[in-house]
XYZ file of C-alpha atoms in Angstrom:
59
model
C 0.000 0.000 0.000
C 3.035 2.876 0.658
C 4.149 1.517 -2.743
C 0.800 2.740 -4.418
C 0.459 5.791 -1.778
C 4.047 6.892 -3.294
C 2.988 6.182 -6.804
C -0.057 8.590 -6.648
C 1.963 11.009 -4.530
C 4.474 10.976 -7.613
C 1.530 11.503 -10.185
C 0.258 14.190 -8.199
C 3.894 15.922 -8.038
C 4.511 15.767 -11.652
C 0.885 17.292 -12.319
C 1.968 20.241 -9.888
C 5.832 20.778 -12.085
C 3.123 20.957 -14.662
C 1.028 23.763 -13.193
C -1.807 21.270 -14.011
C -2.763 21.204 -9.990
C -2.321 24.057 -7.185
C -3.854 21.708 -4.163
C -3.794 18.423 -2.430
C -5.665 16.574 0.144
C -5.698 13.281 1.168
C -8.532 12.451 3.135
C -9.219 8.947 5.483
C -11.749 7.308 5.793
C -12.633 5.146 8.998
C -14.568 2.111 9.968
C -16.487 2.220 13.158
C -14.060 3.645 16.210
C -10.789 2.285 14.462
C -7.939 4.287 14.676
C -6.797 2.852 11.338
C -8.459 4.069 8.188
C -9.981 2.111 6.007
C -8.947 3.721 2.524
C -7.235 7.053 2.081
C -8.565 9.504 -1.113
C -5.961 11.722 -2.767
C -7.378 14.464 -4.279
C -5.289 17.331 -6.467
C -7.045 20.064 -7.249
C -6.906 22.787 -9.883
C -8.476 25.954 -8.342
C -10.147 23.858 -5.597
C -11.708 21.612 -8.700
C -10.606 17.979 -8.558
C -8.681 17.132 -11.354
C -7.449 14.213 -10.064
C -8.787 11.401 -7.495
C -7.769 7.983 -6.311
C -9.263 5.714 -3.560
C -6.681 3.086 -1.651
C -8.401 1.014 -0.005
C -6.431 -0.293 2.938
C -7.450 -3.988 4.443
């Protein structure tokens, strides 16, 4: 899972060299009262529009 996590991360870095993006976010999601998320969601945004959005779903 860091593998993919660094992948995106990567994608979302070369978008920003490319002015393509100007905001990131990567947002958890939880099951019940776990600590430990369930998925993360990156999200890179062009003028707070996504223009780019992956799910990870962590097991």
């Amino acid at each position: 899972m860091v593998t993919i996590k660094e992948r995106y991360d990567d994608m979302v870095e070369d978008l920003l060299k490319k002015e393509r993006v100007n905001g990131y976010e990567c947002k958890p999601e939880y099951r019940g009262s776990s600590f430990i998320p369930c998925s993360l969601t990156i999200i890179a945004k062009k003028n707070e529009q996504a223009v780019f959005t992956e799910t990870i779903k962590i097991r």
